[in-house]
Amino acid sequence: MMNFQLTLRSMFERGEKLFPKKEIVSRTPAGLFRYTYAEYARRTRRLSSALESLGVKRGERVGTFAWNHHWHLEAYFGIPCMGAVLHTINIRLSPDHIIYIINHAEDVVLLLDEAFMPLIEKIQDQLPTVRAYVVMSDKSELPETTLSPVYSYEKLLETGDPGYVYPDDIDENDPMGMCYTSATTGNPKGVVYSHRGVFLHSMSMGMADTVGVSESDVAMPVVPMFHANAWGLPFISVWLGTKLVLPGPAPTPLTLLDLIESEKVTLAAGVPTVWLGVLKALEEGQFDVSSLRSVLCGGSAAPRGLIKTYEKKFGIPFLHAYGMTETTPLVLSSRLKSYQQDLTEEELLDIRSKQGILVPGLEMRIVGEHGDVKWDGQEMGELLLRGPWIADQYYNDSRSAEAFADGWLHTGDVAVIDEEGNVKLVDRTKDLVKSGGEWISSVDLENALMAHPAVFEASVVGIPHPKWDERPVAFVVLKDAQAAIGKQELLDFIKDHFAKWWLPDDVVFLTEIPKTSVGKFMKRTLREQYKDHFVSAV
Ligand code: ADP
């Protein structure tokens, strides 16, 4: 066979040639913008050509600091197809981390949303490698700014060549992109994606037994394009000519529901907190969501109750999946096997609320204290991964040695696996609650609490305890803050599902659970704020 290089150019050109009439819809500050793949492709080539005239060379990093919209999608292919590296920067990080990331990656150009100009203005003095700022905006004139040199994206594009020819000698192992994980301690860690990794990951996203993205889908990545490649949806969509709906700056549940209804979205992807918010809006209003064939949910554990309500009450199929920035990200997806269909509804839900089975193309181990764990759904171990879209190191980072020892990515996730190969994440290593020498899964307790109809969100955290080392405490946000629900009612609701010593020692009612930059529960903050909870109680 030919040693054909698996690069983004051939993915881009397929979408361009075969699906010129298909549409991309983008929510911008000015409203809904739509154009065809033909127009998308011309503008993407213009972008590459314009970046080249700004002096961007092969292998150099171009940063993006933006929401999900058509400009960002142009950058997603325009930068890697010319041989440069697309560096998506998480807009929600602290200024210190943003400075660290841009300097560590040595970005030479930064593409940013107009709304983020004030933020970047404040830190530009600390960004010595950035040679040009390009502002993505609907307006032709830029507001006054101290950014320098600064360009309007639209004006810059006019100078670019719509017939710009992409090089066909890019090596498939060359970097095409990078993204930093929002490390909970220390500086963020950079992951570099190769053309080959993204090409093969996109193929896996299209398999019927995983997410099964297809040309006939209307895909809406709610997961930000600065977070783990928006789970790869932009790449596979352009390749297949799938209609994309990009929900723009800070979309609310109502915005998302309006887009689902008006654009007939079939596949929408986001973290559980997004789907919890959308669920509340669905329960309060009238929306036609019948176009949805699947809600893809990952990033943290999808609560069983959430899956059940979407499917039973609203008829929306839910697909639970697992991945990490380090894994491009798709690793596990939760689908039933053909011979499992006649299990009871509750048994089916039990399986589907697990993170699922390994997608084709990857290899996995779950390693406990005594080596590989038994496939009994009980024995816990750390999930280890390897495969063509799994990173083999962090970018210029001494923390690589530990995380990538012996040719495997050590995920830091603790899991069990059942006899069918369904993996269930028990916790992140650092979030497991250690009580009297035994481990308690905070995720299981959270899921059980969130199944209570009055509970909006629940997070369980191990709090230092004078006698037991740590004891679980539940932090709960009610749907209706005035509801007369007390600690005992919630504990009674979950008590049959757990050993007595697993039950939280306390339930603290909050108006909001602090979240990380990508919408996950910020357990570290809760742990810190409540670290004396038991000490002061004794
Ligand atoms: P960050 O580290 O910034 O949160 P990532 O998206 O890379 O960003 O996080 C990956 C982690 O998210 C995984 O290691 C795992 O702990 C968690 N995760 C992802 N998907 C799931 C899921 N379906 N269920 C439980 N945890 C998940």
XYZ file of C-alpha atoms and ligand atoms in Angstrom:
565
model
C 0.000 0.000 0.000
C 1.035 3.596 -0.440
C 2.558 5.319 2.504
C -0.055 8.074 2.184
C 0.304 10.858 4.719
C -2.756 11.360 6.895
C -3.053 15.149 7.052
C -5.753 17.758 7.507
C -5.350 19.008 3.945
C -7.059 15.981 2.471
C -9.858 16.220 5.050
C -10.424 19.895 4.257
C -10.336 19.417 0.495
C -12.888 16.617 0.617
C -15.402 18.861 2.408
C -14.605 21.686 0.013
C -14.969 19.648 -3.193
C -17.857 17.348 -2.355
C -20.094 19.491 -0.164
C -19.827 23.088 -1.419
C -23.565 23.626 -0.919
C -23.726 22.459 2.677
C -24.142 25.083 5.374
C -22.305 26.357 8.417
C -24.279 28.459 10.893
C -22.485 30.679 13.358
C -23.873 32.782 16.196
C -21.844 36.002 16.411
C -22.337 39.169 18.478
C -24.264 40.627 15.482
C -26.650 37.679 15.168
C -26.820 34.481 13.138
C -24.371 34.257 10.254
C -24.580 31.472 7.671
C -22.554 30.508 4.644
C -21.730 27.479 2.528
C -18.756 25.154 2.681
C -17.642 26.664 -0.668
C -17.433 30.096 0.939
C -15.921 28.633 4.110
C -13.168 27.005 2.074
C -12.346 30.176 0.128
C -12.096 32.190 3.342
C -9.993 29.503 5.016
C -7.513 29.602 2.138
C -7.479 33.394 2.346
C -6.688 33.128 6.046
C -3.702 30.851 5.412
C -2.411 33.127 2.701
C -2.819 36.218 4.919
C -1.072 34.507 7.829
C 1.788 33.617 5.503
C 2.121 37.259 4.540
C 2.266 38.091 8.257
C 5.339 35.862 8.320
C 3.863 32.708 9.883
C 6.081 29.740 9.031
C 5.637 25.990 9.175
C 5.702 24.636 12.698
C 5.051 28.030 14.299
C 2.200 28.317 16.754
C -0.794 30.554 16.086
C -3.002 31.057 19.133
C -6.781 31.398 19.125
C -8.641 33.069 21.964
C -12.241 32.699 20.952
C -15.712 31.206 21.318
C -17.260 28.711 18.890
C -17.951 30.525 15.611
C -17.098 30.479 11.903
C -13.899 32.529 12.342
C -12.623 29.933 14.777
C -13.585 27.152 12.350
C -11.580 28.883 9.605
C -8.595 28.916 11.953
C -9.153 25.214 12.771
C -8.125 24.263 9.210
C -6.449 27.419 7.879
C -3.626 27.211 10.406
C -2.753 23.471 10.228
C -3.309 23.100 6.471
C -0.551 25.660 5.825
C 1.733 23.697 8.160
C 1.459 25.949 11.211
C 0.141 24.832 14.601
C -3.342 25.757 15.858
C -3.042 26.564 19.550
C -6.493 26.877 21.119
C -6.317 28.845 24.365
C -8.845 28.439 27.147
C -10.444 31.885 27.553
C -11.573 31.139 31.085
C -8.146 30.628 32.622
C -6.598 33.162 34.978
C -4.490 35.902 33.324
C -1.370 34.304 34.848
C -2.113 30.973 33.201
C -2.973 32.635 29.896
C 0.390 34.434 29.957
C 2.157 31.195 30.865
C 0.497 29.254 28.049
C 1.122 31.810 25.304
C 4.776 32.153 26.316
C 5.312 28.436 26.770
C 3.830 27.690 23.346
C 5.648 30.739 21.872
C 2.635 31.823 19.850
C 3.653 34.163 17.031
C 0.176 35.437 16.133
C -2.926 35.621 18.281
C -6.435 35.518 16.788
C -8.924 36.858 19.308
C -12.558 37.819 19.707
C -13.237 41.535 19.912
C -14.766 41.036 23.364
C -11.404 39.802 24.682
C -9.388 42.823 23.534
C -9.386 44.491 26.995
C -8.093 41.307 28.607
C -5.275 40.838 26.097
C -4.411 44.564 26.168
C -3.656 44.203 29.872
C -1.192 41.353 29.375
C 0.348 42.160 25.980
C 3.525 43.552 27.587
C 4.178 40.068 28.902
C 3.780 38.326 25.527
C 7.147 38.850 23.827
C 6.705 36.169 21.145
C 3.427 37.500 19.725
C 4.193 39.425 16.529
C 0.610 40.323 15.549
C -2.909 40.418 16.971
C -5.864 39.664 14.689
C -9.319 40.636 15.937
C -12.321 38.552 14.877
C -15.403 40.765 14.709
C -18.505 41.496 12.627
C -17.564 45.160 12.535
C -15.301 46.473 9.805
C -13.661 49.052 12.077
C -11.860 48.016 15.231
C -12.366 49.920 18.452
C -9.450 51.967 19.716
C -6.822 49.658 21.148
C -3.300 49.549 22.508
C -2.725 46.142 20.873
C 0.022 46.466 18.313
C 0.426 45.531 15.564
C -3.268 44.791 15.312
C -5.363 43.717 12.310
C -9.039 43.344 11.641
C -9.630 39.703 10.691
C -12.060 40.661 7.942
C -9.754 43.268 6.421
C -6.798 40.935 6.666
C -8.777 38.246 4.866
C -9.400 40.597 1.940
C -5.641 40.663 1.380
C -5.462 36.855 1.307
C -5.626 34.615 -1.780
C -8.817 32.478 -2.006
C -6.912 30.094 -4.301
C -3.969 29.621 -1.908
C -2.564 26.144 -2.498
C -1.848 23.991 0.520
C 1.471 22.149 0.634
C 1.185 18.399 0.062
C 4.495 17.487 1.665
C 3.443 17.845 5.294
C 4.460 14.815 7.316
C 1.572 13.136 9.099
C 3.572 13.155 12.321
C 4.052 16.910 12.202
C 2.187 18.890 14.829
C -1.115 20.407 13.702
C -2.418 21.730 16.994
C -1.974 22.054 20.685
C -4.061 22.562 23.765
C -3.220 22.944 27.443
C -5.076 21.018 30.117
C -6.368 23.106 32.963
C -4.183 21.443 35.607
C -5.748 21.804 39.026
C -2.348 22.417 40.563
C 0.730 23.932 38.991
C 0.919 25.347 35.495
C -1.232 23.991 32.659
C 0.326 21.143 30.653
C 0.586 21.342 26.870
C -0.543 18.539 24.581
C 0.580 18.560 20.941
C -1.673 16.903 18.345
C -0.276 15.452 15.118
C -2.079 15.478 11.752
C -2.123 11.693 11.908
C -3.642 11.595 15.382
C -6.461 13.967 14.447
C -7.096 12.159 11.141
C -7.446 8.794 12.855
C -9.425 10.252 15.762
C -11.852 11.757 13.235
C -12.309 8.341 11.628
C -13.139 6.912 15.016
C -15.709 9.680 15.671
C -17.449 8.638 12.463
C -17.794 4.956 13.351
C -21.373 3.799 13.823
C -20.393 2.102 17.069
C -18.931 5.254 18.641
C -20.470 8.673 17.966
C -21.307 7.850 14.352
C -21.051 11.416 13.028
C -22.307 11.478 9.446
C -22.951 13.863 6.568
C -26.644 13.870 7.364
C -26.058 15.135 10.903
C -26.449 18.714 12.023
C -23.716 18.948 14.636
C -23.614 21.543 17.386
C -20.484 21.498 19.547
C -21.417 23.314 22.747
C -18.128 22.079 24.171
C -15.807 25.021 23.547
C -13.422 24.949 20.605
C -10.706 25.867 23.136
C -11.359 22.658 25.077
C -9.971 19.375 23.712
C -10.681 20.271 20.051
C -14.410 20.622 20.773
C -14.164 16.820 21.016
C -13.054 16.643 17.397
C -16.463 17.612 16.001
C -15.171 20.485 13.825
C -12.606 18.192 12.161
C -14.929 15.332 11.303
C -17.746 17.706 10.291
C -15.645 19.536 7.700
C -14.347 16.196 6.389
C -17.842 14.758 5.943
C -19.574 17.985 4.925
C -21.755 17.834 8.024
C -23.802 20.973 8.699
C -22.251 22.711 11.695
C -24.042 24.975 14.133
C -21.600 27.019 16.202
C -23.337 28.578 19.194
C -21.061 31.609 19.651
C -20.268 33.661 22.745
C -21.540 32.472 26.145
C -24.589 30.548 24.916
C -27.403 30.180 27.472
C -29.697 27.138 27.667
C -32.356 29.169 25.823
C -29.916 30.064 23.039
C -29.032 26.396 22.660
C -32.656 25.279 22.600
C -33.517 27.951 20.028
C -30.670 26.778 17.815
C -31.643 23.116 18.182
C -35.187 23.988 17.186
C -34.487 26.404 14.334
C -31.484 24.615 12.778
C -32.798 21.109 13.437
C -29.679 20.002 15.283
C -29.292 16.207 15.382
C -26.123 15.877 17.471
C -25.211 18.276 20.275
C -22.158 17.872 22.483
C -21.380 19.316 25.894
C -20.449 18.668 29.536
C -23.119 17.551 32.040
C -23.500 21.054 33.536
C -24.612 22.278 30.093
C -27.233 19.529 29.872
C -28.396 20.160 33.436
C -29.026 23.808 32.530
C -30.769 22.895 29.281
C -32.934 20.400 31.147
C -34.175 23.103 33.512
C -35.128 25.286 30.526
C -36.814 22.312 28.817
C -38.890 21.674 31.920
C -39.968 25.303 32.097
C -40.768 26.032 28.440
C -41.987 24.572 25.149
C -39.361 23.581 22.605
C -39.366 21.271 19.618
C -36.243 19.173 20.099
C -37.453 16.226 18.014
C -34.566 16.633 15.538
C -32.008 15.470 18.144
C -30.787 11.942 17.521
C -28.135 12.176 20.215
C -26.851 14.338 23.006
C -23.158 13.593 23.464
C -22.131 14.109 27.060
C -18.683 13.797 28.621
C -16.009 15.745 30.462
C -17.381 14.604 33.804
C -19.708 11.796 34.759
C -23.193 12.107 33.281
C -25.580 11.512 36.197
C -27.856 8.485 35.705
C -30.883 10.623 36.595
C -29.981 13.114 33.870
C -29.792 10.405 31.220
C -33.096 8.949 32.367
C -34.944 12.270 32.334
C -33.694 13.218 28.868
C -34.700 9.882 27.441
C -37.909 9.108 29.286
C -39.411 12.558 29.666
C -38.181 14.232 26.482
C -37.364 11.292 24.187
C -33.824 12.585 23.585
C -31.214 9.797 23.266
C -28.182 10.404 25.427
C -24.669 9.168 24.657
C -22.183 9.123 27.494
C -18.507 9.280 26.498
C -15.134 9.745 28.138
C -11.925 11.402 27.096
C -9.187 13.851 28.012
C -7.229 16.661 26.422
C -4.343 14.153 26.258
C -6.468 11.735 24.193
C -7.712 14.069 21.397
C -10.214 13.200 23.220
C -12.487 10.205 22.429
C -11.631 7.037 24.414
C -14.809 5.364 25.701
C -18.390 5.521 24.520
C -21.331 3.898 26.149
C -23.351 1.839 23.725
C -25.265 -1.349 24.283
C -24.198 -4.581 22.631
C -26.682 -6.195 20.249
C -27.493 -8.984 22.704
C -28.122 -6.606 25.593
C -31.331 -5.088 24.252
C -33.734 -7.256 26.236
C -32.432 -6.321 29.676
C -34.780 -4.361 31.928
C -34.925 -0.610 31.544
C -33.019 -0.066 34.778
C -30.315 -2.563 33.795
C -29.896 -0.833 30.449
C -29.597 2.501 32.196
C -26.992 1.044 34.546
C -24.841 0.133 31.570
C -25.394 3.360 29.676
C -24.535 5.566 32.617
C -21.086 3.975 32.728
C -18.449 5.638 30.559
C -18.567 2.736 28.118
C -16.317 0.449 26.148
C -13.026 1.302 24.502
C -13.347 2.741 21.000
C -11.647 0.788 18.181
C -8.019 1.777 17.671
C -6.948 2.212 21.293
C -5.579 -0.084 24.001
C -6.296 0.079 27.686
C -5.266 -1.367 31.043
C -6.758 -0.813 34.468
C -4.039 -1.356 37.019
C -4.705 -1.793 40.721
C -2.517 -2.610 43.687
C -1.993 -6.186 42.447
C -1.652 -5.572 38.722
C -4.452 -5.620 36.135
C -7.834 -5.614 37.862
C -10.424 -8.370 37.467
C -13.315 -7.653 35.100
C -15.778 -7.870 37.973
C -17.063 -4.309 38.235
C -15.565 -4.123 41.731
C -11.800 -3.970 41.776
C -10.507 -0.443 41.301
C -7.412 0.594 39.404
C -5.915 3.427 37.411
C -6.886 3.676 33.757
C -3.874 3.468 31.403
C -4.146 4.162 27.669
C -2.136 3.935 24.477
C -2.913 4.353 20.813
C -2.484 6.568 17.745
C -4.394 9.540 19.202
C -3.010 9.360 22.733
C -0.274 11.887 23.583
C 3.145 10.439 24.412
C 4.382 13.439 26.406
C 3.544 16.949 27.587
C 5.103 19.726 25.562
C 8.497 20.679 27.045
C 7.427 19.644 30.512
C 9.274 17.680 33.161
C 5.963 16.268 34.401
C 5.878 13.994 31.330
C 8.026 11.241 32.810
C 5.511 10.224 35.441
C 2.352 10.569 33.349
C 3.741 8.647 30.375
C 5.806 5.958 32.086
C 6.327 2.603 30.298
C 4.675 3.694 27.052
C 1.242 4.249 28.586
C -0.669 7.424 29.472
C -1.466 7.222 33.174
C -4.790 9.046 33.229
C -5.088 9.674 36.965
C -8.632 8.308 36.686
C -9.695 5.436 38.893
C -12.014 2.941 37.215
C -13.653 -0.462 37.469
C -14.543 -2.689 34.521
C -17.362 -5.230 34.291
C -17.387 -8.615 32.564
C -18.629 -7.007 29.305
C -15.755 -4.506 29.247
C -17.817 -1.507 30.302
C -15.584 0.908 32.157
C -16.998 2.920 35.016
C -15.023 5.835 36.339
C -15.014 5.839 40.075
C -13.179 9.101 40.583
C -10.118 11.072 39.769
C -7.320 9.714 41.950
C -7.237 12.937 43.895
C -11.023 13.123 44.411
C -11.570 9.659 45.913
C -12.675 9.972 49.524
C -10.487 7.978 51.899
C -12.462 7.066 55.010
C -10.948 4.806 57.680
C -8.560 3.301 55.124
C -11.350 2.499 52.631
C -12.193 4.307 49.398
C -15.518 5.965 48.689
C -16.477 7.113 45.187
C -17.672 10.707 45.235
C -19.045 10.261 41.715
C -21.445 7.467 42.743
C -22.821 9.565 45.606
C -23.237 12.612 43.365
C -25.126 10.606 40.770
C -27.462 9.198 43.364
C -28.179 12.643 44.845
C -28.765 14.195 41.434
C -31.455 11.604 40.750
C -33.637 13.324 43.393
C -36.212 15.428 41.550
C -35.577 18.519 43.706
C -31.797 18.489 43.212
C -30.224 20.618 40.500
C -26.546 19.873 41.176
C -24.632 17.894 43.767
C -20.920 17.593 44.434
C -19.406 15.282 47.038
C -16.024 16.041 48.538
C -13.789 14.325 51.113
C -13.294 16.676 54.060
C -10.554 16.022 56.645
C -11.950 14.235 59.688
C -10.195 13.764 63.057
C -11.212 10.120 63.368
C -11.699 8.774 59.836
C -9.064 10.665 57.873
C -11.750 11.998 55.543
C -15.523 11.857 55.420
C -17.770 12.684 52.471
C -19.780 15.897 52.576
C -22.426 16.606 49.948
C -22.842 20.104 48.530
C -26.257 20.483 46.982
C -27.994 23.114 44.867
C -31.781 22.738 44.763
C -33.815 23.522 41.652
C -36.029 25.691 43.831
C -33.975 27.256 46.630
C -37.128 27.685 48.722
C -38.100 23.993 48.561
C -38.573 22.384 51.942
C -35.982 19.663 51.431
C -33.654 18.844 54.294
C -30.482 16.861 54.774
C -32.313 13.803 56.113
C -34.673 13.539 53.160
C -31.750 13.470 50.741
C -29.821 10.926 52.773
C -32.936 8.727 53.060
C -33.348 8.962 49.293
C -29.921 7.458 48.588
C -29.392 5.225 51.613
C -30.558 1.962 50.034
C -27.921 2.189 47.318
C -24.865 2.388 49.548
C -23.152 0.837 52.521
C -23.912 2.942 55.596
C -20.344 4.228 55.924
C -20.453 5.602 52.362
C -23.268 8.043 53.180
C -22.210 11.708 53.483
C -21.835 12.918 57.055
C -23.342 16.232 56.130
C -25.298 17.958 53.388
C -24.531 21.626 52.792
C -27.021 23.593 50.695
C -25.455 26.157 48.352
C -26.841 28.512 45.711
C -24.108 27.499 43.285
C -21.293 24.954 43.080
C -18.005 26.551 42.027
C -16.972 25.356 38.553
C -13.662 25.020 36.715
C -12.926 26.876 33.509
C -14.498 24.038 31.533
C -17.640 23.705 33.620
C -16.648 20.891 35.977
C -17.230 20.983 39.720
C -14.312 22.754 41.393
C -13.816 20.284 44.214
C -10.539 21.807 45.304
C -12.288 25.073 46.227
C -14.954 23.262 48.257
C -12.317 21.143 49.983
C -10.355 24.259 50.871
C -13.388 26.276 52.028
C -14.745 23.489 54.216
C -11.458 21.977 55.407
C -12.293 22.745 59.063
C -15.893 21.539 58.793
C -15.394 18.525 61.031
C -12.648 19.979 63.158
C -14.875 22.852 64.215
C -17.828 20.487 64.635
C -15.984 18.222 67.084
P -9.411 19.179 32.583
O -8.256 18.343 33.073
O -9.111 20.584 32.328
O -10.693 18.938 33.313
P -9.949 17.388 30.433
O -11.138 17.573 29.606
O -8.724 16.941 29.778
O -9.687 18.732 31.111
O -10.340 16.418 31.602
C -10.261 15.054 31.440
C -10.820 14.399 32.655
O -12.213 14.610 32.746
C -10.651 12.922 32.685
O -9.376 12.552 33.124
C -11.751 12.502 33.663
O -11.340 12.665 34.992
C -12.827 13.505 33.373
N -13.855 12.957 32.493
C -13.979 13.090 31.172
N -15.071 12.463 30.705
C -15.670 11.896 31.773
C -16.843 11.098 31.957
N -17.649 10.763 30.970
N -17.118 10.687 33.206
C -16.326 11.004 34.253
N -15.221 11.769 34.140
C -14.895 12.202 32.921
